Amino acid sequence: MNRVLLLLAGMLVAFAVFFQWKIANDALQYSQRQIQYQQALEAYRENNIYYTPATTIQWIVNRQNPAGFFVSNPDMLFEPSQLNDSTLRATRYAITTLRDLGGLRQINRIAVAEYVMGLYKADVDGARYAPPGRYAGFRTLPNEPVGVRPTMDALMILEALDLLDDPRIDLQRIWDFISLHQNPDGGFWDEHYPAFGMASSMKCTSFAARALGILHRHMNKPFPQELSQGVRRFVSSVTDPVSGGVRQQPGAPVEDSYNAFRAVIAPLDTTNGDLPARRRAVQDVINMDRLSGYLVREYYLPDFGAFSRYSEPKKKKPSLKATHLVIWLLRDMVYLDHIDKHRISKYVMSLRSPSGQYGGDIYTTYSAIGLLQKLGVPTRPLTPPAKPEKLVTVPSFVPAVFFIAVLLTLILGHQAKKMELQSINRALSIQASIDSLTGIYNRQKFESLLKDELDKFGRYHHPLSVIMFDVDDFKSINDQQGHLVGDQILREISAVIKRGLRNSDVFARWGGEEFIILLPGTDRSGAYRLAEKLRALLESSRFSHDRRVTASFGVTELLEGDEPENLVRRADLAMLIAKEQGKNRVHSLVEETHSHLKPRYIGIG
């Protein structure tokens, strides 16, 4: 009998050990899946870069005047001052961007065509030129002289609208007009740029080349050999053989990255043959290895992921236009692998606003969309990784049952205690980061994430802003309807606010009825707009017992050298100012002013 019991005890112990191993193994697998999920989530957040064409299209469409042209500021759409020397250029940026985004059907295309045709001069005075003849071109304004640059802008608009066959224009006369501007050195001049006189410049040469390229493609008209060779000869004369950079004119300093783009585009657009043949023509006069190395060395700003227009240290600053032109020339010459495309994409997206524009005007938006398309940035977000489900494993009490069966009480007690502590630790770990009332982050977790973002700011200098808000007159809710209702309203407020935030935003309960939001990659103006949106969202929402709730918001942005407590204290102070100014409003603060107010701030531990 003792042997049977011992055998049974041994079997029970064996079962207990097996089930314990199964539990541990399942837990290990789940832990590994959690680690993999966190790694995938970080990769998703880093690589989920995309843009939305529809918002940009609408932003541009809102800027079309009924007369056809586009303006930068829709609030001044009907101001006469908006029709000026730059309007044709702005219209070209708008039309080409809409074409690239597939949005031309949403504008009045006929009005655009009539606006452009109003700038066409069908019979330019040939006596001004040698040889005299009959020429045609476009102006920036009806009373201005025709020029190469406005003619290029007009041709690009008409090409985008598929209107180059309009019977009112004579493409051959336009070709002859532009060709007249080629000098014996191979470069071009332009009446539109009187500062250069009739001397050749890289700027005017590139405009002439792009205009002739459009006509060449549409008319199927080959370039005369002397024209193509002249352009390459001029490009060679302004290229610095030592650095690889390009001058505006022979003898001028090498300092402007725009000229590198112009030097590549000019021969690329004025050479007969297919794209490989045209690239070879560029490489005959430009050492692309040297040029690409020079551009990265002298103009790239790695802290921003952008290129500068100028190489002089005092003038170096990130430029959407310069970055677009550099990426353009590298893309056309198959040199994109020489740059950090992901870093540049993040720079472009950091300038995006919710309205779909980048950098504030039509030109920077045109440059940004061109960059995103040339870099191959998608128009839809990535699919976020799926959070792993916890494995259905053997109940934790099963080994204990077997141990009890063999009277291993002490071992059972020790194991049960161990498992209980593990369960408590897991629960405490979750509770340590989540506010139990609202289900959002608690203050301790916010402070930890804030320190992480400050570390990133030190490396990348991305903008970082904070919104702090306090529910107005919350005490009256507790006094009139009780704390249970007050707690329910706090939960509902948290849910409303969460719907208005991005996945990357950090939303936490600071304490009581105070909340705080951390906005990575957002400057103070963007944070202010978000705070105003959230304020309006709260004001328009209905809460428990048909209550209306408002809140006062404080907004600030991280400054260079800020400590965490400075940033939060400034947001708290801005919130108090909003309270003092009448509540249910947003106040933005750059530095600590209003010293007569004492922010309710304890500090970050």
Tab-separated table of N, CA, C and O in Angstrom, residues 46 128 210 253 342 487 594:
chain	number	residue	atom	x	y	z
A	46	GLU	N	7.996	54.964	-35.862
A	46	GLU	CA	9.107	55.600	-36.563
A	46	GLU	C	8.862	55.666	-38.072
A	46	GLU	O	9.220	56.655	-38.728
A	128	ARG	N	13.385	94.543	-81.453
A	128	ARG	CA	14.276	94.582	-80.286
A	128	ARG	C	15.343	93.508	-80.365
A	128	ARG	O	16.327	93.539	-79.637
A	210	ARG	N	13.897	74.584	-69.414
A	210	ARG	CA	12.659	73.903	-69.022
A	210	ARG	C	11.521	74.257	-69.988
A	210	ARG	O	10.691	73.407	-70.326
A	253	PRO	N	30.968	83.538	-57.061
A	253	PRO	CA	31.274	82.548	-56.012
A	253	PRO	C	30.354	81.323	-56.101
A	253	PRO	O	29.246	81.401	-56.609
A	342	HIS	N	14.662	58.677	-45.357
A	342	HIS	CA	13.735	58.609	-44.220
A	342	HIS	C	13.834	59.878	-43.371
A	342	HIS	O	12.805	60.450	-42.978
A	487	ASP	N	-16.802	62.132	-10.615
A	487	ASP	CA	-15.866	61.135	-11.160
A	487	ASP	C	-16.306	60.662	-12.540
A	487	ASP	O	-15.477	60.478	-13.442
A	594	HIS	N	3.585	87.382	-15.819
A	594	HIS	CA	2.491	87.416	-14.842
A	594	HIS	C	2.956	86.833	-13.503
A	594	HIS	O	2.391	85.872	-12.987
